[in-house]
Coordinates of C-alpha atoms in Angstrom, one line a residue:
M1 CA 40.7 -49.7 -3.8
A2 CA 43.5 -50.2 -6.4
K3 CA 47.0 -49.1 -5.7
A4 CA 47.6 -45.4 -6.2
T5 CA 49.2 -44.4 -9.5
P6 CA 51.7 -41.6 -9.9
I7 CA 48.9 -39.4 -11.3
D8 CA 46.8 -40.1 -8.1
I9 CA 49.7 -39.2 -5.9
A10 CA 50.4 -36.0 -7.8
N11 CA 46.7 -35.0 -7.7
E12 CA 46.5 -35.6 -3.9
S13 CA 49.7 -33.6 -3.4
L14 CA 48.2 -30.7 -5.3
W15 CA 45.0 -30.8 -3.4
Q16 CA 46.8 -30.6 0.0
S17 CA 48.8 -27.6 -1.3
R18 CA 45.7 -25.7 -2.7
F19 CA 45.9 -23.0 0.0
G20 CA 49.4 -22.1 -1.0
D21 CA 49.9 -20.6 -4.4
P22 CA 46.7 -21.3 -6.4
A23 CA 48.3 -20.2 -9.7
K24 CA 51.0 -22.9 -9.4
V25 CA 48.4 -25.5 -8.4
A26 CA 46.4 -24.7 -11.5
E27 CA 49.5 -25.0 -13.7
G28 CA 50.4 -28.3 -12.2
A29 CA 46.9 -29.7 -12.4
L30 CA 46.6 -28.8 -16.0
K31 CA 49.7 -30.8 -16.8
I32 CA 48.3 -33.8 -14.9
L33 CA 45.0 -33.4 -16.7
K34 CA 46.8 -33.8 -20.1
K35 CA 48.6 -36.9 -18.9
A36 CA 45.5 -38.5 -17.6
E37 CA 43.5 -37.7 -20.8
K38 CA 46.3 -39.1 -22.9
T39 CA 46.2 -42.4 -21.1
D40 CA 42.3 -42.3 -20.7
Y41 CA 42.7 -42.5 -16.9
Q42 CA 39.2 -41.1 -15.9
R43 CA 39.9 -41.1 -12.2
G44 CA 43.0 -39.0 -12.7
V45 CA 41.0 -36.7 -15.1
A46 CA 38.3 -36.1 -12.4
Y47 CA 40.7 -35.3 -9.6
A48 CA 42.8 -33.1 -11.9
N49 CA 39.7 -31.1 -12.9
L50 CA 38.7 -30.8 -9.2
N51 CA 42.2 -29.4 -8.4
I52 CA 41.9 -26.9 -11.3
A53 CA 38.5 -25.8 -10.1
A54 CA 39.8 -25.3 -6.5
A55 CA 42.8 -23.3 -7.8
Y56 CA 40.6 -21.0 -9.9
F57 CA 38.1 -20.6 -7.1
Y58 CA 40.8 -19.3 -4.8
Q59 CA 41.7 -16.8 -7.5
S60 CA 38.0 -15.7 -7.6
R61 CA 37.6 -16.9 -11.2
N62 CA 34.4 -18.8 -10.6
D63 CA 33.4 -19.1 -14.3
I64 CA 36.5 -21.3 -15.0
A65 CA 36.1 -23.1 -11.6
L66 CA 32.5 -24.1 -12.4
K67 CA 33.5 -25.4 -15.8
H68 CA 36.2 -27.7 -14.5
L69 CA 34.0 -28.7 -11.5
S70 CA 31.2 -29.7 -13.8
E71 CA 33.7 -31.9 -15.7
S72 CA 34.9 -33.6 -12.5
F73 CA 31.3 -34.4 -11.5
H74 CA 30.8 -36.5 -14.6
W75 CA 32.9 -39.2 -13.0
F76 CA 32.3 -38.5 -9.3
E77 CA 28.5 -38.9 -9.7
K78 CA 29.1 -42.5 -10.6
N79 CA 31.7 -43.0 -7.9
K80 CA 30.2 -41.5 -4.7
N81 CA 32.4 -43.6 -2.5
E82 CA 35.4 -41.4 -3.5
K83 CA 36.5 -38.6 -1.2
G84 CA 36.7 -36.5 -4.3
Y85 CA 32.9 -36.6 -4.5
V86 CA 32.7 -34.9 -1.1
R87 CA 35.4 -32.5 -2.0
A88 CA 33.5 -31.5 -5.1
L89 CA 30.3 -31.0 -3.2
L90 CA 32.1 -28.8 -0.7
L91 CA 33.8 -26.7 -3.4
K92 CA 30.5 -26.3 -5.3
G93 CA 29.0 -25.0 -2.1
N94 CA 31.9 -22.6 -1.6
I95 CA 31.2 -21.1 -5.1
H96 CA 27.4 -20.7 -4.4
E97 CA 28.2 -19.2 -1.0
S98 CA 30.4 -16.6 -2.6
F99 CA 27.4 -15.7 -4.8
G100 CA 25.2 -15.3 -1.7
D101 CA 23.1 -18.3 -2.9
Y102 CA 22.8 -19.8 0.6
D103 CA 20.0 -22.2 0.0
K104 CA 21.9 -24.2 -2.6
T105 CA 25.0 -23.9 -0.5
L106 CA 23.3 -25.5 2.6
L107 CA 21.9 -28.3 0.5
L108 CA 25.3 -29.1 -1.0
W109 CA 27.1 -29.0 2.4
L110 CA 24.5 -31.2 4.1
E111 CA 25.0 -33.8 1.4
A112 CA 28.8 -33.5 1.8
F113 CA 28.5 -34.1 5.5
K114 CA 26.3 -37.1 5.0
S115 CA 28.6 -38.6 2.4
S116 CA 31.8 -38.0 4.4
V117 CA 30.2 -40.0 7.4
T118 CA 29.0 -42.7 5.0
I119 CA 32.5 -43.3 3.6
N120 CA 34.2 -42.7 6.9
D121 CA 36.4 -39.9 5.6
R122 CA 37.4 -37.9 8.7
E123 CA 39.2 -35.2 6.7
C124 CA 36.1 -34.4 4.6
E125 CA 33.9 -34.7 7.7
G126 CA 36.0 -32.0 9.4
E127 CA 35.8 -29.8 6.3
S128 CA 32.0 -30.4 6.1
C129 CA 31.7 -29.3 9.8
S130 CA 33.6 -26.2 9.0
Q131 CA 31.4 -25.3 6.1
L132 CA 28.2 -26.0 8.0
G133 CA 29.5 -23.7 10.7
L134 CA 30.0 -21.0 8.1
I135 CA 26.4 -21.3 6.9
Y136 CA 24.9 -21.1 10.4
S137 CA 27.1 -18.0 11.1
R138 CA 25.5 -16.5 8.0
L139 CA 22.1 -17.2 9.5
C140 CA 23.2 -15.7 12.8
N141 CA 22.8 -19.0 14.7
F142 CA 26.1 -18.5 16.5
T143 CA 25.6 -21.3 19.0
K144 CA 25.2 -23.9 16.3
S145 CA 27.9 -22.3 14.2
L146 CA 30.5 -22.7 17.0
E147 CA 29.3 -26.2 17.6
Y148 CA 30.2 -27.2 14.1
F149 CA 33.4 -25.2 14.0
N150 CA 34.7 -26.7 17.2
K151 CA 33.8 -30.2 16.0
G152 CA 35.7 -29.6 12.8
L153 CA 38.7 -28.2 14.7
K154 CA 38.8 -31.3 16.9
I155 CA 38.8 -33.6 13.9
R156 CA 41.5 -31.7 12.2
E157 CA 43.7 -31.6 15.3
E158 CA 43.3 -35.3 15.6
L159 CA 44.4 -35.7 12.0
L160 CA 47.4 -33.4 12.6
D161 CA 46.0 -31.2 9.8
E162 CA 47.6 -27.9 10.7
N163 CA 46.3 -26.0 7.6
G164 CA 42.7 -27.2 8.2
A165 CA 43.0 -26.3 11.9
A166 CA 44.1 -22.8 10.9
S167 CA 41.0 -22.4 8.8
S168 CA 38.8 -23.6 11.7
L169 CA 40.5 -21.2 14.1
N170 CA 40.0 -18.3 11.6
R171 CA 36.3 -19.0 11.4
I172 CA 35.9 -19.4 15.2
G173 CA 37.5 -15.9 15.4
M174 CA 35.0 -14.6 12.9
V175 CA 32.0 -15.9 14.9
L176 CA 33.3 -14.6 18.2
R177 CA 33.8 -11.2 16.5
Q178 CA 30.1 -11.3 15.4
M179 CA 29.2 -12.1 19.0
K180 CA 31.3 -9.0 20.0
K181 CA 33.7 -11.1 22.1
Y182 CA 36.6 -9.2 20.6
D183 CA 39.5 -10.4 22.9
E184 CA 38.6 -14.0 22.4
S185 CA 38.2 -13.4 18.7
L186 CA 41.7 -11.9 18.3
E187 CA 43.2 -14.8 20.2
F188 CA 41.8 -17.3 17.6
Y189 CA 42.7 -15.1 14.7
F190 CA 46.4 -14.8 15.8
R191 CA 46.6 -18.6 16.4
S192 CA 45.4 -19.1 12.8
L193 CA 47.8 -16.5 11.5
A194 CA 50.8 -18.1 13.3
I195 CA 50.1 -21.5 11.5
R196 CA 49.5 -19.9 8.1
E197 CA 52.7 -17.8 8.2
R198 CA 54.7 -20.8 9.4
N199 CA 53.4 -23.0 6.6
N200 CA 53.6 -20.2 3.9
L201 CA 49.8 -20.3 3.1
F202 CA 50.1 -17.2 1.0
S203 CA 46.5 -17.2 -0.3
A204 CA 45.0 -17.8 3.2
I205 CA 47.1 -15.3 5.2
P206 CA 45.2 -12.2 3.8
W207 CA 41.9 -13.7 5.0
T208 CA 43.2 -13.8 8.6
M209 CA 44.5 -10.2 8.2
L210 CA 41.0 -9.2 7.1
G211 CA 39.5 -10.8 10.2
I212 CA 42.0 -9.1 12.5
A213 CA 41.4 -5.8 10.8
S214 CA 37.6 -6.1 11.0
T215 CA 37.9 -6.9 14.7
Y216 CA 40.0 -3.9 15.5
E217 CA 37.6 -1.7 13.4
E218 CA 34.7 -2.8 15.5
M219 CA 36.8 -2.1 18.6
N220 CA 37.3 1.5 17.2
D221 CA 41.1 0.9 17.1
H222 CA 41.3 2.4 13.7
P223 CA 45.1 2.7 13.3
A224 CA 45.5 -1.0 14.1
A225 CA 42.6 -1.9 11.7
L226 CA 44.1 0.2 8.9
G227 CA 47.5 -1.5 9.2
Y228 CA 46.0 -5.0 9.0
Y229 CA 43.7 -4.0 6.1
E230 CA 46.8 -2.8 4.2
K231 CA 48.5 -6.1 4.9
G232 CA 45.4 -8.0 3.7
M233 CA 45.6 -6.3 0.3
T234 CA 48.6 -8.4 -0.7
G235 CA 48.4 -11.9 -2.0
G236 CA 44.8 -12.7 -1.4
D237 CA 42.0 -13.4 -3.9
R238 CA 39.8 -10.5 -5.2
R239 CA 37.0 -11.1 -2.6
C240 CA 39.5 -10.6 0.2
T241 CA 41.1 -7.6 -1.5
L242 CA 37.8 -5.8 -2.0
Q243 CA 36.8 -6.3 1.6
C244 CA 40.1 -4.9 2.8
M245 CA 39.8 -2.0 0.4
M246 CA 36.2 -1.4 1.7
G247 CA 37.5 -1.4 5.3
M248 CA 40.2 1.1 4.4
G249 CA 37.6 3.3 2.7
R250 CA 35.3 3.3 5.8
I251 CA 38.1 4.3 8.1
N252 CA 39.5 7.0 5.8
S253 CA 35.9 8.4 5.5
L254 CA 35.7 8.7 9.3
A255 CA 39.2 10.3 9.3
G256 CA 38.0 13.0 6.8
K257 CA 40.2 11.7 4.0
L258 CA 37.2 12.0 1.6
P259 CA 38.7 11.7 -1.9
E260 CA 40.8 8.6 -0.9
A261 CA 37.8 7.0 0.9
E262 CA 35.5 7.7 -2.1
R263 CA 37.9 6.0 -4.5
Q264 CA 38.4 3.0 -2.3
L265 CA 34.7 2.4 -1.7
K266 CA 33.8 2.9 -5.4
D267 CA 36.6 0.5 -6.4
S268 CA 35.3 -2.1 -3.9
L269 CA 31.7 -1.8 -5.2
E270 CA 32.9 -2.2 -8.8
L271 CA 34.9 -5.3 -7.9
A272 CA 31.9 -6.8 -6.0
R273 CA 29.8 -6.3 -9.1
E274 CA 32.4 -8.1 -11.2
L275 CA 32.3 -11.0 -8.8
K276 CA 28.5 -10.9 -8.7
A277 CA 28.7 -11.2 -4.9
Q278 CA 25.4 -9.8 -3.8
S279 CA 26.2 -9.6 -0.1
L280 CA 29.4 -7.7 -0.8
I281 CA 27.6 -5.3 -3.2
A282 CA 25.2 -4.5 -0.4
E283 CA 28.0 -3.9 2.1
A284 CA 29.9 -1.6 -0.3
A285 CA 26.7 0.3 -1.1
A286 CA 26.0 0.8 2.7
A287 CA 29.6 2.1 3.2
L288 CA 29.2 4.5 0.3
A289 CA 25.8 5.8 1.6
S290 CA 27.4 6.5 5.0
H291 CA 30.4 8.2 3.4
Y292 CA 28.3 10.5 1.3
E293 CA 26.0 11.3 4.2
S294 CA 28.9 12.3 6.3
A295 CA 30.2 14.3 3.3
G296 CA 26.9 16.2 3.1
D297 CA 26.0 14.8 -0.4
A298 CA 22.4 13.8 0.3
L299 CA 21.5 12.8 -3.3
K300 CA 24.4 10.3 -3.6
A301 CA 23.8 9.1 -0.1
L302 CA 20.2 8.3 -1.0
E303 CA 21.2 6.6 -4.3
Y304 CA 23.5 4.2 -2.5
H305 CA 21.1 3.7 0.4
K306 CA 18.5 2.5 -2.1
L307 CA 21.0 0.2 -3.8
Y308 CA 21.9 -1.3 -0.3
H309 CA 18.3 -2.0 0.6
K310 CA 17.5 -3.5 -2.9
T311 CA 20.5 -5.8 -2.8
R312 CA 20.1 -6.8 0.9
E313 CA 16.5 -7.8 0.3
S314 CA 17.5 -10.2 -2.5
V315 CA 20.0 -11.9 -0.1
Q316 CA 18.3 -11.8 3.3
S317 CA 14.6 -11.9 2.5
E318 CA 12.2 -13.7 4.7
E319 CA 11.5 -16.0 1.7
A320 CA 15.2 -17.0 1.6
Q321 CA 15.2 -17.7 5.3
S322 CA 12.2 -19.9 4.9
R323 CA 13.9 -21.9 2.1
F324 CA 16.9 -22.5 4.4
R325 CA 14.7 -24.0 7.1
N326 CA 12.9 -26.2 4.5
I327 CA 16.2 -27.6 3.4
E328 CA 17.1 -28.5 7.0
I329 CA 13.8 -30.1 7.5
S330 CA 14.2 -32.1 4.3
H331 CA 17.6 -33.3 5.5
A332 CA 16.1 -34.3 8.9
V333 CA 13.3 -36.3 7.1
E334 CA 15.8 -38.1 4.9
K335 CA 17.8 -39.1 8.0
S336 CA 14.6 -40.4 9.6
E337 CA 13.8 -42.5 6.5
Q338 CA 17.3 -44.1 6.7
E339 CA 16.6 -45.0 10.4
K340 CA 13.3 -46.5 9.4
E341 CA 11.3 -44.0 11.6
I342 CA 9.6 -42.2 8.7
Y343 CA 6.2 -44.0 9.2
R344 CA 5.9 -42.8 12.8
L345 CA 7.2 -39.4 11.9
R346 CA 4.7 -38.9 9.0
H347 CA 1.6 -40.6 10.3
V348 CA 1.8 -39.9 14.0
E349 CA 4.1 -37.0 15.0
L350 CA 3.4 -34.9 11.8
K351 CA -0.4 -35.4 12.2
K352 CA -0.2 -34.1 15.8
A353 CA 2.0 -31.3 14.8
Y354 CA -0.3 -30.4 11.9
D355 CA -3.4 -30.4 14.1
L356 CA -1.6 -28.2 16.7
I357 CA -0.4 -25.8 14.1
E358 CA -4.0 -25.5 12.7
E359 CA -5.4 -24.8 16.1
K360 CA -2.7 -22.2 16.9
N361 CA -3.2 -20.6 13.5
R362 CA -6.9 -20.2 14.1
D363 CA -6.2 -18.6 17.5
I364 CA -3.6 -16.3 16.1
T365 CA -5.7 -15.2 13.2
A366 CA -8.7 -14.5 15.5
S367 CA -6.4 -12.4 17.8
I368 CA -5.0 -10.4 14.8
N369 CA -8.5 -9.8 13.5
Y370 CA -9.5 -8.5 16.9
A371 CA -6.4 -6.3 17.0
S372 CA -7.4 -4.9 13.6
R373 CA -10.8 -3.8 15.0
I374 CA -8.9 -2.1 17.9
Q375 CA -6.6 -0.4 15.4
Q376 CA -9.5 0.8 13.2
A377 CA -11.2 2.2 16.3
L378 CA -8.1 4.3 17.1
L379 CA -7.9 5.8 13.6
P380 CA -9.8 9.1 13.4
D381 CA -13.2 9.5 11.7
M382 CA -13.5 12.2 9.1
A383 CA -17.0 12.9 10.2
E384 CA -15.6 14.4 13.4
I385 CA -14.3 17.4 11.4
S386 CA -16.7 19.5 9.4
D387 CA -16.6 19.0 5.6
L388 CA -13.4 17.0 5.8
G389 CA -15.0 14.1 4.1
K390 CA -15.6 16.4 1.1
K391 CA -12.1 17.6 0.9
C392 CA -10.0 14.5 1.7
F393 CA -9.7 10.8 0.9
V394 CA -7.7 8.1 2.6
F395 CA -6.5 4.9 0.9
L396 CA -5.2 2.5 3.5
L397 CA -4.4 -1.1 2.5
P398 CA -2.6 -3.3 5.2
R399 CA -0.4 -6.1 4.0
D400 CA -1.2 -8.4 7.0
I401 CA -4.7 -7.6 8.4
V402 CA -3.2 -5.0 10.8
S403 CA -1.0 -2.2 9.5
G404 CA 2.2 -0.4 10.2
D405 CA 1.0 2.4 8.0
F406 CA -1.5 4.8 9.5
Y407 CA -3.2 8.1 9.0
W408 CA -4.2 10.7 11.6
F409 CA -5.8 14.1 11.7
T410 CA -7.3 16.6 14.2
E411 CA -8.3 20.3 14.3
V412 CA -6.8 22.7 16.9
S413 CA -7.7 26.4 17.0
G414 CA -8.8 26.4 13.4
I415 CA -5.7 24.6 12.1
L416 CA -6.2 21.2 10.5
V417 CA -3.3 18.8 11.2
I418 CA -3.0 15.7 8.9
A419 CA -0.3 12.9 9.1
A420 CA 0.5 9.9 7.0
G421 CA 2.8 7.5 8.8
D422 CA 4.9 4.4 8.0
C423 CA 6.2 2.5 11.0
T424 CA 9.0 0.0 11.1
G425 CA 7.8 -3.4 10.0
H426 CA 4.3 -4.5 9.1
G427 CA 1.7 -6.8 10.6
V428 CA 1.5 -7.0 14.4
P429 CA 4.9 -5.2 15.2
G430 CA 4.1 -2.4 12.7
A431 CA 0.6 -2.1 14.2
L432 CA 1.9 -1.7 17.7
M433 CA 4.2 1.1 16.5
S434 CA 1.4 2.8 14.7
M435 CA -0.8 2.8 17.8
L436 CA 2.2 4.3 19.7
G437 CA 2.5 7.0 17.0
I438 CA -1.2 7.9 17.1
S439 CA -1.1 8.1 20.9
F440 CA 1.9 10.4 20.9
L441 CA 0.4 12.6 18.2
E442 CA -2.8 13.0 20.3
E443 CA -0.7 14.1 23.3
I444 CA 1.6 16.5 21.3
V445 CA -1.0 18.2 19.1
T446 CA -4.3 17.8 21.0
N447 CA -3.1 18.3 24.5
R448 CA 0.1 20.4 24.1
K449 CA -1.5 22.5 21.3
I450 CA 1.7 22.2 19.1
T451 CA 0.8 22.7 15.4
D452 CA 4.1 23.5 13.7
P453 CA 4.9 20.3 11.8
G454 CA 8.6 20.4 12.4
L455 CA 8.1 20.9 16.2
I456 CA 5.6 18.1 16.2
L457 CA 8.1 15.7 14.6
N458 CA 10.8 16.8 17.0
N459 CA 8.6 16.1 19.9
L460 CA 7.4 12.8 18.4
R461 CA 11.0 11.6 17.9
R462 CA 11.8 12.3 21.6
E463 CA 8.7 10.4 22.7
V464 CA 9.6 7.4 20.5
Q465 CA 13.2 7.4 21.8
R466 CA 11.9 7.6 25.4
A467 CA 9.3 4.9 25.0
L468 CA 11.6 2.5 23.2
R469 CA 14.6 3.4 25.4
Q470 CA 16.7 4.3 22.4
K471 CA 20.1 5.7 23.5
G472 CA 22.1 5.3 20.3
E473 CA 23.9 2.2 21.4
K474 CA 25.2 0.0 18.6
E475 CA 23.2 -3.2 19.2
E476 CA 19.9 -1.6 20.1
A477 CA 16.8 -1.7 17.7
K478 CA 16.3 1.4 15.5
D479 CA 12.5 1.0 15.4
G480 CA 10.5 4.1 14.7
M481 CA 8.5 5.6 11.8
D482 CA 8.6 7.7 8.7
L483 CA 6.0 10.5 8.5
A484 CA 4.6 13.2 6.3
L485 CA 2.8 15.9 8.4
C486 CA 0.8 19.0 7.3
S487 CA -0.8 21.8 9.2
I488 CA -3.4 23.8 7.2
D489 CA -4.8 27.2 8.0
M490 CA -7.6 27.7 5.5
A491 CA -8.4 31.2 6.7
A492 CA -4.8 32.4 6.2
G493 CA -4.3 30.4 3.0
T494 CA -1.2 28.7 4.3
L495 CA 0.0 25.1 4.6
W496 CA 3.0 24.1 6.6
Y497 CA 4.7 20.7 5.9
S498 CA 7.5 18.7 7.5
G499 CA 8.5 15.1 6.7
A500 CA 10.7 12.3 7.9
Y501 CA 11.7 10.5 4.7
N502 CA 8.1 10.8 3.3
N503 CA 7.8 13.7 0.7
L504 CA 4.8 15.8 -0.1
Y505 CA 3.3 16.3 -3.6
L506 CA 1.3 19.4 -4.6
V507 CA -0.6 19.4 -7.9
R508 CA -1.5 22.9 -9.1
N509 CA -2.8 23.8 -12.6
G510 CA -1.8 20.3 -13.9
E511 CA 1.8 20.5 -12.6
L512 CA 3.3 18.5 -9.8
T513 CA 5.7 20.0 -7.3
E514 CA 7.5 17.8 -4.8
Y515 CA 8.5 19.0 -1.4
P516 CA 11.4 17.0 0.1
A517 CA 11.3 15.4 3.5
D518 CA 14.3 15.4 5.9
R519 CA 16.4 12.3 5.3
M520 CA 16.0 11.0 8.9
P521 CA 13.5 8.9 10.7
V522 CA 11.3 9.5 13.7
S523 CA 13.6 7.4 15.9
I524 CA 17.2 7.2 17.0
S525 CA 19.7 7.8 14.2
D526 CA 23.0 9.5 13.4
R527 CA 21.0 12.7 12.8
S528 CA 18.9 12.7 15.9
E529 CA 20.3 16.0 17.1
K530 CA 19.1 17.8 13.9
E531 CA 15.7 19.4 14.0
F532 CA 13.1 18.7 11.4
T533 CA 12.4 21.4 8.7
T534 CA 9.1 23.1 8.3
H535 CA 8.1 24.3 4.8
E536 CA 5.6 27.1 4.4
I537 CA 3.4 26.9 1.3
K538 CA 0.9 29.5 0.2
I539 CA -2.2 27.6 -1.1
S540 CA -4.6 28.4 -3.9
R541 CA -8.1 27.3 -4.6
G542 CA -8.1 24.0 -6.5
D543 CA -4.7 22.8 -5.1
I544 CA -4.5 19.1 -4.2
F545 CA -1.9 17.7 -1.8
Y546 CA -0.8 14.0 -1.6
M547 CA 0.8 12.4 1.4
F548 CA 1.9 8.7 1.3
S549 CA 4.1 5.9 2.5
D550 CA 6.6 4.0 0.2
G551 CA 4.3 1.0 0.0
Y552 CA 2.6 2.0 -3.2
A553 CA 5.7 2.9 -5.2
D554 CA 7.6 -0.2 -3.9
Q555 CA 5.0 -2.8 -4.9
F556 CA 6.4 -5.4 -7.3
G557 CA 4.3 -6.4 -10.3
G558 CA 3.5 -5.5 -13.9
P559 CA 4.7 -7.4 -17.0
D560 CA 8.3 -7.5 -15.8
N561 CA 7.7 -8.0 -12.1
K562 CA 9.4 -4.7 -11.2
K563 CA 8.6 -2.0 -8.6
F564 CA 5.8 0.5 -9.5
K565 CA 8.3 3.3 -8.7
Y566 CA 7.7 7.0 -7.9
T567 CA 7.8 8.3 -11.4
T568 CA 4.8 6.1 -12.4
F569 CA 3.1 7.1 -9.1
K570 CA 3.5 10.8 -9.9
N571 CA 2.1 10.3 -13.5
L572 CA -0.9 8.4 -12.0
L573 CA -1.7 11.2 -9.6
L574 CA -1.4 13.8 -12.4
G575 CA -3.8 11.7 -14.5
I576 CA -6.5 11.4 -11.7
H577 CA -6.1 14.7 -9.7
R578 CA -9.1 16.4 -11.4
L579 CA -11.4 13.5 -10.6
P580 CA -13.8 13.6 -7.6
L581 CA -11.9 12.4 -4.4
K582 CA -13.9 9.2 -4.1
Q583 CA -13.1 8.3 -7.7
Q584 CA -9.4 9.0 -7.1
K585 CA -9.3 6.6 -4.2
T586 CA -11.1 3.9 -6.4
R587 CA -8.6 4.5 -9.2
L588 CA -5.6 4.2 -6.9
E589 CA -6.9 1.0 -5.4
R590 CA -7.7 -0.5 -8.9
E591 CA -4.3 0.5 -10.4
F592 CA -2.5 -0.9 -7.4
L593 CA -4.3 -4.3 -7.5
K594 CA -3.9 -4.5 -11.3
W595 CA -0.1 -3.8 -11.0
K596 CA 0.3 -6.3 -8.1
G597 CA -1.6 -9.1 -9.9
S598 CA -0.8 -12.4 -8.4
N599 CA 2.3 -11.2 -6.5
P600 CA 2.2 -10.9 -2.7
Q601 CA 1.7 -7.4 -1.4
T602 CA 5.2 -6.0 -0.5
D603 CA 4.3 -3.6 2.2
D604 CA 1.5 -1.7 3.9
V605 CA 0.1 1.2 1.8
V606 CA -1.4 4.6 2.8
V607 CA -2.2 7.5 0.4
I608 CA -4.0 10.7 1.5
G609 CA -5.3 13.3 -0.9
F610 CA -6.5 16.7 0.3
R611 CA -8.1 19.3 -2.0
V612 CA -8.1 23.0 -1.0

């Protein structure tokens, strides 16, 4: 390579100082860019644009960062032997990672790792290892994450790169925190902090403060956590600031400082929206939901709980996880091609693997079909209760052959008990939970003769907690079910209802009345000590009641590929409620399939209609 020019030396100096004061780095790089453009020195132009992009990224101004990064790629794409090409790939991955766009991030960082090894650039190889460790931590593969982080730390220590080593130490602390190894986590965080304070890395210090504060928060040492969150608010970029603000809001909410907590959490959500950071939007929404729940504002808690689930699904969906694995496989195949092993891989190993998968798939499908027959046998038959088939319809549509949604009814001492359930998950896990629910309902209602819906749900919750060994510990599964349950005494003209998240609709004289469920599941939760509410409803001839899971309203489809939603669901029921029950069921199925179109079914569906 040609001898370095003054512009090259200045660009490299700015790159090495990028973790210090990003505003000064941007100012210096803009001056170098003008000099390079004036002399038409394209190498200098590319590296100056790269430095500007990095500086603006560390100020969370991704729009400007992407513009200059794109300019730098014009030259680097034609000069892939330059270390700047690897740096540009890594930086572009950083930006996509901040958006929560992990599939693009992984693809970019795998390319960066491969290129750094190709050009024998140990500095970039260490940085690539650090970034790959970050992605695997996002995927909760902590073993692989620590493997890459430790490899990157070793490279950086060999290169005497203190600032890079501080970054590796910080990230190792993060993963150890996620693994709940708090003492080890703090040890690595404080090692990172010592280096960053010694070297005046002003933009990086707040990130370490954030990590330390988060660790203390998880250890329930709230005073220490609050102190480090406050320190992290100074000098960092906006992503760090909003996370520190969010942490302070959570702690102040627990301490009963409600107005201050509400302001901090709302400010953090607004900032996350400005940054278009989906994972941080979800985290802020979850914090606000918990805050309003503890404050007793159920409507606002529900609003932010829905926002949390909607945002989380877009970031952590099963489809996204599948894309990540496909990218890893693609990278492995490319490596095999380079080693001239692709022929054996494709024509021998893959053929064997394909045949094995086909065989396993047939066996699994056969087993699930058999499980479906067992599940259908456990569901009650309307013919067992006199005239029930004339008064009731059930629309049950599993997503995956077997269903986590279920229906159940029985008659005890002249009282008809009907339930519509929605278990955690779908497919085989959901079906197992549904069979557990049906079994417990048989015991509680048929054997113990309990017909009060609230008492039934209280007993059912205890049985679920006992069976799943739920004790309220932080790391345990919160599996359970949502349920709408009615007891009907036709002779007395009374219906009693209780619900766990699943509401009840009554249509009378063309008007729909909604009876709200308790906002807690039939499982372990923060409200497990609270008893379920029983609503008493006087019934009139011609009334029709609807019980349902969330599967119908949550189905994506239609011209804009949006959810069906409850408002549309209510209007549909009002439009069909006067039809004979069999026709209502047919219309519900037809409208659902029409709305879904070619989209995959989102969840299991159950709808029960009962006419008095």
